Short mmCIF file of C-alpha atoms in Angstrom, two decimals:
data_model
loop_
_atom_site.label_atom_id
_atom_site.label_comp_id
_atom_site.label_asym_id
_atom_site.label_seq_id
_atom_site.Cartn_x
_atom_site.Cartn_y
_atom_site.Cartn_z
CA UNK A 732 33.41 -53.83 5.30
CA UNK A 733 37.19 -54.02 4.51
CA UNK A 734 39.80 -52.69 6.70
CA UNK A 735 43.09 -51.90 4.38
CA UNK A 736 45.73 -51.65 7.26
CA UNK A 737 48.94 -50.21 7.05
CA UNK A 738 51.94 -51.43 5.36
CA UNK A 739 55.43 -49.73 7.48
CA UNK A 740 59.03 -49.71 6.66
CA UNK A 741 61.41 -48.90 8.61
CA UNK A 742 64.85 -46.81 8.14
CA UNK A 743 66.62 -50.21 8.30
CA UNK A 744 68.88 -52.57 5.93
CA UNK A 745 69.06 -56.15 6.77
CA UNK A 746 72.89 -56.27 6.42
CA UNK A 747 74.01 -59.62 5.24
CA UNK A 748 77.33 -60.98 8.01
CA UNK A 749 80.75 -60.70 5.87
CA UNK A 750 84.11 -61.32 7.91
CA UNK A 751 86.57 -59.17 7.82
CA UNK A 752 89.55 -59.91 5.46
CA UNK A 753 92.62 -61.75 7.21
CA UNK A 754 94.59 -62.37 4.53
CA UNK A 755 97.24 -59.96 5.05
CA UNK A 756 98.57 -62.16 8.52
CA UNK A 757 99.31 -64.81 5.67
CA UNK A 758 101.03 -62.63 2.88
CA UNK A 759 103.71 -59.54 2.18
CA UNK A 760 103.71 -56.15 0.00
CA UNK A 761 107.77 -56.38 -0.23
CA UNK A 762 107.41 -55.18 -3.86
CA UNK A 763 106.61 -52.50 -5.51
CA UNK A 764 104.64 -52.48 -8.73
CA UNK A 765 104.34 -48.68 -8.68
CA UNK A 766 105.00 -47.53 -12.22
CA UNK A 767 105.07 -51.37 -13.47
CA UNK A 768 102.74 -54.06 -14.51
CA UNK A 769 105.46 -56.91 -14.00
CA UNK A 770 108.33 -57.29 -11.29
CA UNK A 771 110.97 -59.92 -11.83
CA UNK A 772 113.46 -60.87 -8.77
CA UNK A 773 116.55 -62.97 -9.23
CA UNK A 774 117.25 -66.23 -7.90
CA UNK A 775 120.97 -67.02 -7.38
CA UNK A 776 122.81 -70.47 -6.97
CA UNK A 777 125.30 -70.85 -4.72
CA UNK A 778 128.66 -73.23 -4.51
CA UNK A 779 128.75 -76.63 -3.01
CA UNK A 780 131.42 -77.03 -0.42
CA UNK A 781 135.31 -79.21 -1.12
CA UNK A 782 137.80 -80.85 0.68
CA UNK A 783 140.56 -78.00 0.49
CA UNK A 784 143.70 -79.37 -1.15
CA UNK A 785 146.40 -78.48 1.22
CA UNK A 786 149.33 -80.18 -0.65
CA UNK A 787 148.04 -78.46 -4.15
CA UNK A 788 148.36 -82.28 -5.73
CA UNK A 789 144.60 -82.33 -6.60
CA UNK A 790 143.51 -82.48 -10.31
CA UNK A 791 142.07 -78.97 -9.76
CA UNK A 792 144.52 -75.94 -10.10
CA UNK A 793 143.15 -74.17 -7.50
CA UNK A 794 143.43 -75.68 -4.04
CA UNK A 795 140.02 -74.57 -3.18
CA UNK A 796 138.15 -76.88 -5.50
CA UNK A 797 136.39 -76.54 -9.14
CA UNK A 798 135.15 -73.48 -9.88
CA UNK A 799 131.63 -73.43 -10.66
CA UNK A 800 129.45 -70.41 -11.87
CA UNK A 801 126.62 -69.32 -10.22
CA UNK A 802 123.21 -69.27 -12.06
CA UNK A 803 121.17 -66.23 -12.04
CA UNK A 804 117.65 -67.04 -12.93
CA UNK A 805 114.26 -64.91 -12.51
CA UNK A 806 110.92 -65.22 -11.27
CA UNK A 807 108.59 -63.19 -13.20
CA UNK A 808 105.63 -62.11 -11.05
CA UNK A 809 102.52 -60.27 -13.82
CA UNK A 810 99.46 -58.70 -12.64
CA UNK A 811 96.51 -60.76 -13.94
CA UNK A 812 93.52 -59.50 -11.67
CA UNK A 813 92.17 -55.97 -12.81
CA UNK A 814 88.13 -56.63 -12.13
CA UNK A 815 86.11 -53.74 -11.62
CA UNK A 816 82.15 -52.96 -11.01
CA UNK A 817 79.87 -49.96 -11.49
CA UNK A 818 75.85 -49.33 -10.66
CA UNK A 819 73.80 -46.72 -10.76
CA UNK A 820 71.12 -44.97 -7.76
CA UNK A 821 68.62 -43.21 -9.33
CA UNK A 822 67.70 -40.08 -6.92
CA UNK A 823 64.00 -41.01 -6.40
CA UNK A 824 65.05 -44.55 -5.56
CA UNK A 825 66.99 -43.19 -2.86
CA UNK A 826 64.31 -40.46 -1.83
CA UNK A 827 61.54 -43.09 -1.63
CA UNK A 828 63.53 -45.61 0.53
CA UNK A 829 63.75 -43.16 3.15
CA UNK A 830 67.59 -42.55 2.13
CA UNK A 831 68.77 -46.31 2.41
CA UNK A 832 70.60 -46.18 -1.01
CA UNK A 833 72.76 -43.44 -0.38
CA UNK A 834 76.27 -43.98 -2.74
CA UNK A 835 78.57 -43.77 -0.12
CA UNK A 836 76.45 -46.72 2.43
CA UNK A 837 76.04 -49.04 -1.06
CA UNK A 838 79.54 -48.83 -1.94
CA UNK A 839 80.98 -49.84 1.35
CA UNK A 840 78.87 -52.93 1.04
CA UNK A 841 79.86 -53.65 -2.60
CA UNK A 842 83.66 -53.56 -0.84
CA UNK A 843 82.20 -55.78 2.17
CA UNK A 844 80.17 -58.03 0.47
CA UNK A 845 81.69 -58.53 -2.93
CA UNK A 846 85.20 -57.66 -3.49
CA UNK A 847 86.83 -58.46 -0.24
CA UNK A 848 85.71 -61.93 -0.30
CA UNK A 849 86.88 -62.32 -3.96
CA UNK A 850 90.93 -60.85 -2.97
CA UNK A 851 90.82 -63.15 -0.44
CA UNK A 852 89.23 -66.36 -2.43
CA UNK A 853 91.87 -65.79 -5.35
CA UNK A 854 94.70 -65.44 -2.45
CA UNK A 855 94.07 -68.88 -0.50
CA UNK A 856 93.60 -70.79 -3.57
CA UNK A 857 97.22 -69.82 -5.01
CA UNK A 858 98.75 -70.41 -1.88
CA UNK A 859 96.76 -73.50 -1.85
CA UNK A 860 98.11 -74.24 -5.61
CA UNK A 861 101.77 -73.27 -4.96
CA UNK A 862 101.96 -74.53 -1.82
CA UNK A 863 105.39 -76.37 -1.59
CA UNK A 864 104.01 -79.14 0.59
CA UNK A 865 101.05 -81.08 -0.47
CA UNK A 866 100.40 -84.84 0.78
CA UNK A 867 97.47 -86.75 0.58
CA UNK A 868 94.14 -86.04 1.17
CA UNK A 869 93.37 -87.34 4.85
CA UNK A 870 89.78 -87.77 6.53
CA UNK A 871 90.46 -85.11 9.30
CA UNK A 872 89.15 -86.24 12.96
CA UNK A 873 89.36 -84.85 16.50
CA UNK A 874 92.00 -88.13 17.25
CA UNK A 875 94.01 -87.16 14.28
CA UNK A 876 94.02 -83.55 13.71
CA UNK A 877 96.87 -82.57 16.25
CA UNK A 878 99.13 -85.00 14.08
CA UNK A 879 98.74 -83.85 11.26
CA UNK A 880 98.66 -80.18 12.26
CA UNK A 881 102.61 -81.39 14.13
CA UNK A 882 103.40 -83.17 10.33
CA UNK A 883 102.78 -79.56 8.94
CA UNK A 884 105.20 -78.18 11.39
CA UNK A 885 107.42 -80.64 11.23
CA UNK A 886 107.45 -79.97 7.44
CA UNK A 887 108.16 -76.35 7.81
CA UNK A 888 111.04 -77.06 10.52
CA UNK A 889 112.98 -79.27 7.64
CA UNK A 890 112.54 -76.67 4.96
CA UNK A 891 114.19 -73.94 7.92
CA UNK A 892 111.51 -71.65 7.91
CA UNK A 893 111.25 -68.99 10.18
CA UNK A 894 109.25 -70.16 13.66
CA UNK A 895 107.84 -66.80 14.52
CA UNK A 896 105.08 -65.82 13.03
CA UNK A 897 103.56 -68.42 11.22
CA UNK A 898 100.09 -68.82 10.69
CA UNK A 899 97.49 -71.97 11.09
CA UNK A 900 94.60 -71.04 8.78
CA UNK A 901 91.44 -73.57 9.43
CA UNK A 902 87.68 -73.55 8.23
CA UNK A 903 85.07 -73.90 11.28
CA UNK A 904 84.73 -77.67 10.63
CA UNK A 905 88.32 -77.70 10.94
CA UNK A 906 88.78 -75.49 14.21
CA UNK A 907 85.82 -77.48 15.59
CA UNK A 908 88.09 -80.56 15.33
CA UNK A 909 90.84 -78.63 17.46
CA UNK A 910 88.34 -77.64 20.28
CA UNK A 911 87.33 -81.58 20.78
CA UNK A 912 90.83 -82.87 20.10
CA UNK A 913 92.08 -84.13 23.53
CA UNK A 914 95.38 -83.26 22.62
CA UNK A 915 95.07 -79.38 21.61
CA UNK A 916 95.16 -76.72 24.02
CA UNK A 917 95.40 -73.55 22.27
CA UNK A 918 96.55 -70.56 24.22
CA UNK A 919 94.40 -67.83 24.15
CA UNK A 920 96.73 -65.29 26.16
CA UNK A 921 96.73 -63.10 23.14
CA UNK A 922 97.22 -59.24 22.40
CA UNK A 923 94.13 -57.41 21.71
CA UNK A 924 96.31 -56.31 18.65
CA UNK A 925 96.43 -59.77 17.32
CA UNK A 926 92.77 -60.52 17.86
CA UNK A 927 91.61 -57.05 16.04
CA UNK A 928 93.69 -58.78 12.92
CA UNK A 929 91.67 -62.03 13.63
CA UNK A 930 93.66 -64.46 15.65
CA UNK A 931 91.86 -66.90 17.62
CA UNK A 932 94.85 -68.27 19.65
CA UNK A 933 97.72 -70.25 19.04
CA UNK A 934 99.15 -73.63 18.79
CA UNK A 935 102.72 -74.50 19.01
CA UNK A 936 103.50 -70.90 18.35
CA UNK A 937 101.28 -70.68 15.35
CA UNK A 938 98.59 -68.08 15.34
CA UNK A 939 95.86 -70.33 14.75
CA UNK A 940 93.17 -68.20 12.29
CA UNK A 941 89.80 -68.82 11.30
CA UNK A 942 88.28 -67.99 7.95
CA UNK A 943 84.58 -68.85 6.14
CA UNK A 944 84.31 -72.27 4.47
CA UNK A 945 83.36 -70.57 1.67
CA UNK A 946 86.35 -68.04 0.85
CA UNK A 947 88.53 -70.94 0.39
CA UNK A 948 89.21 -73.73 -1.88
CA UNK A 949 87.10 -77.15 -1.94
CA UNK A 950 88.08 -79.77 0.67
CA UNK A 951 90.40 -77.18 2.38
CA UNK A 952 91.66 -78.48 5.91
CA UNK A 953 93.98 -76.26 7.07
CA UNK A 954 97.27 -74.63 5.91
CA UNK A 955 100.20 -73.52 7.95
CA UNK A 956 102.31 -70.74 6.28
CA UNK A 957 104.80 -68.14 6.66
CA UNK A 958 104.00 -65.03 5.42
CA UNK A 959 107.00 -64.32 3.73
CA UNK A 960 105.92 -66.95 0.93
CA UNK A 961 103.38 -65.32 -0.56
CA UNK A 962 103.00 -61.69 -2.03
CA UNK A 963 99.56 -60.12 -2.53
CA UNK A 964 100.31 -56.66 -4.52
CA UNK A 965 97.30 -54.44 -4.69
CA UNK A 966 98.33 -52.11 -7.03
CA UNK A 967 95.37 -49.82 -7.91
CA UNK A 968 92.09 -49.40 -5.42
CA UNK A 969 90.17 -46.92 -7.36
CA UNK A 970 86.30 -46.45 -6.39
CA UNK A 971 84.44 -43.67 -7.02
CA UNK A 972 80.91 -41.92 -6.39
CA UNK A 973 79.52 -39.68 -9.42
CA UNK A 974 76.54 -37.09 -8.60
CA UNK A 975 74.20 -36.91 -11.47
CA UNK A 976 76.74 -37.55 -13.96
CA UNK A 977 75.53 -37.07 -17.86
CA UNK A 978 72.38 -39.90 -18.72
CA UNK A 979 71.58 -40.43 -14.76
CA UNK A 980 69.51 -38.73 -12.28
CA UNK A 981 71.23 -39.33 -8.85
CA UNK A 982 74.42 -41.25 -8.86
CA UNK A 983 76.85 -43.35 -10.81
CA UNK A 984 79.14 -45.76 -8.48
CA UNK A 985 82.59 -47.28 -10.17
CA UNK A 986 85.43 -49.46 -8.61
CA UNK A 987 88.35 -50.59 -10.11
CA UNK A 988 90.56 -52.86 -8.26
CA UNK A 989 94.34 -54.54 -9.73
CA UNK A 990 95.32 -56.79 -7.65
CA UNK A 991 96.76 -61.11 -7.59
CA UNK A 992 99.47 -63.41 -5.51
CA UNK A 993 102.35 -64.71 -6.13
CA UNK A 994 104.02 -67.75 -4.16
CA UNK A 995 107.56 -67.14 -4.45
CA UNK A 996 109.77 -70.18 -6.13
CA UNK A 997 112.51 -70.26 -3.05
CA UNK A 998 109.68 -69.76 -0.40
CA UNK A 999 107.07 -72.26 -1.44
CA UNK A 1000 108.12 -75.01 1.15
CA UNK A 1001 107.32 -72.33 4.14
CA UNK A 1002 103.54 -73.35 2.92
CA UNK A 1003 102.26 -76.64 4.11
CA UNK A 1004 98.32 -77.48 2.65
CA UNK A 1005 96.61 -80.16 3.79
CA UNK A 1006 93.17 -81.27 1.94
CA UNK A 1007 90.51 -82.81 3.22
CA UNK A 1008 89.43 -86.63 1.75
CA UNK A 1009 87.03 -85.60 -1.12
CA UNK A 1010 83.82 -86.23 0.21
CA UNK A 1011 84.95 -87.58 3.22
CA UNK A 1012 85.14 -84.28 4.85
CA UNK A 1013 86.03 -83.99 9.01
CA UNK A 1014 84.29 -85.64 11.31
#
């Protein structure tokens, strides 16, 4: 005799883990592209300094020096990222997984899973692109990592960008590095503010913040930046949840989302990228 036994599901979703985005400690909305698809901002020269000519003898008529004009040039910054997504839940599909494809649940996780991860891929790899310092690819170890992580600073210091809030971004393989280095002590005396927005601690000053291997570029080591570099307009988040629209049964899910980054051309050097020895990786 055969015994057919019983085959239950439960009311629960095995959520895949996403982290949550951290991109905006790294970049600025100062423009707006309300009403616009492209926003151009000026860059102006300025005037090299003279020896004033006191006695007027100079081969210059004015006393002051030559007189030079000042260049006016622009940096034209166009929307290139306008991605979107739609699926359907058909109302018996829904019904007869006791309610675990409800609209509202699936698109949440399509925002989670899917196009969070993508803003923030397409944001570190410009800043990675623009960034105005790049050296060498370096095999990054727990003797050398606080070096090169002072080099970055260092960098920044030259170019006179701002010392408050800059930002360390690192991959684990990277932060694990920093917790064996002898050298690093990274203070975690931080406000629960800051660690809601994802920072870790800091070093030298630097939030220090941790993001997936995977949302960033190949052989990424770390990047210090100042967040007044980048840009990272999203000008349109547009989802929407249909109930039995025309052709379906149940409901029709669509998301629209315009969105890129811009490095700006006077602020690049407040970015400092450092890349990992290809296939060297950290040890």
């Amino acid at each position: 005799m055969s015994i057919e036994l019983v085959t239950k599901f439960q009311p629960y979703v095995d959520e895949l883990f996403k982290n949550e985005s951290k991109r905006d400690l790294l970049t600025n909305q100062d423009f707006d592209w309300t009403g616009a698809h492209t926003v151009k901002i000026y860059k102006i020269s300025t005037s090299q300094m003279n020896d004033y000519d006191r006695s007027g003898q100079g081969e210059n008529w004015s006393r002051y020096g030559a007189i030079e004009a000042l260049s006016a040039t622009t940096q034209e910054m166009t929307l290139k990222r306008d991605r979107s997504f739609t699926f359907a839940i058909d109302k018996l599909d829904d019904d007869e997984t006791a309610r675990q494809l409800q609209a509202a649940a699936a698109l949440a996780r399509q925002l989670r899973e899917v196009v969070v991860p993508e803003i923030d891929s397409h944001t570190y790899a410009a800043m990675t692109t623009s960034a105005g310092h790049k050296p060498a690819a370096v095999a990054l170890t727990s003797d050398n990592i606080y070096g090169e992580i002072l080099k970055a600073s260092e960098a920044l210091d030259d170019a006179e960008t701002p010392e408050t809030n800059r930002v360390l971004l690192v991959p684990p393989a990277t932060y694990a590095l920093m917790k064996k280095s002898r050298d690093i002590a990274l203070e975690s005396d931080i406000g629960q503010e800051q660690r809601l927005r994802g920072v870790i601690g800091i070093l030298d000053g630097a939030s220090v913040v941790k993001v997936p291997a995977v949302r960033l570029p190949a052989e990424f080591g770390f990047m210090l930046a100042h967040p007044s570099a980048t840009v990272c307009p999203l000008k349109l988040e547009d989802y929407n949840i249909h109930d039995n629209p025309p052709g379906i049964s149940g409901s029709l899910v669509e998301g629209r989302v315009c969105y890129d980054t811009f490095v700006l051309d006077n602020k690049k050097t407040a970015i400092y990228y450092q890349a990992v020895a290809s296939g060297g990786g950290n040890s």
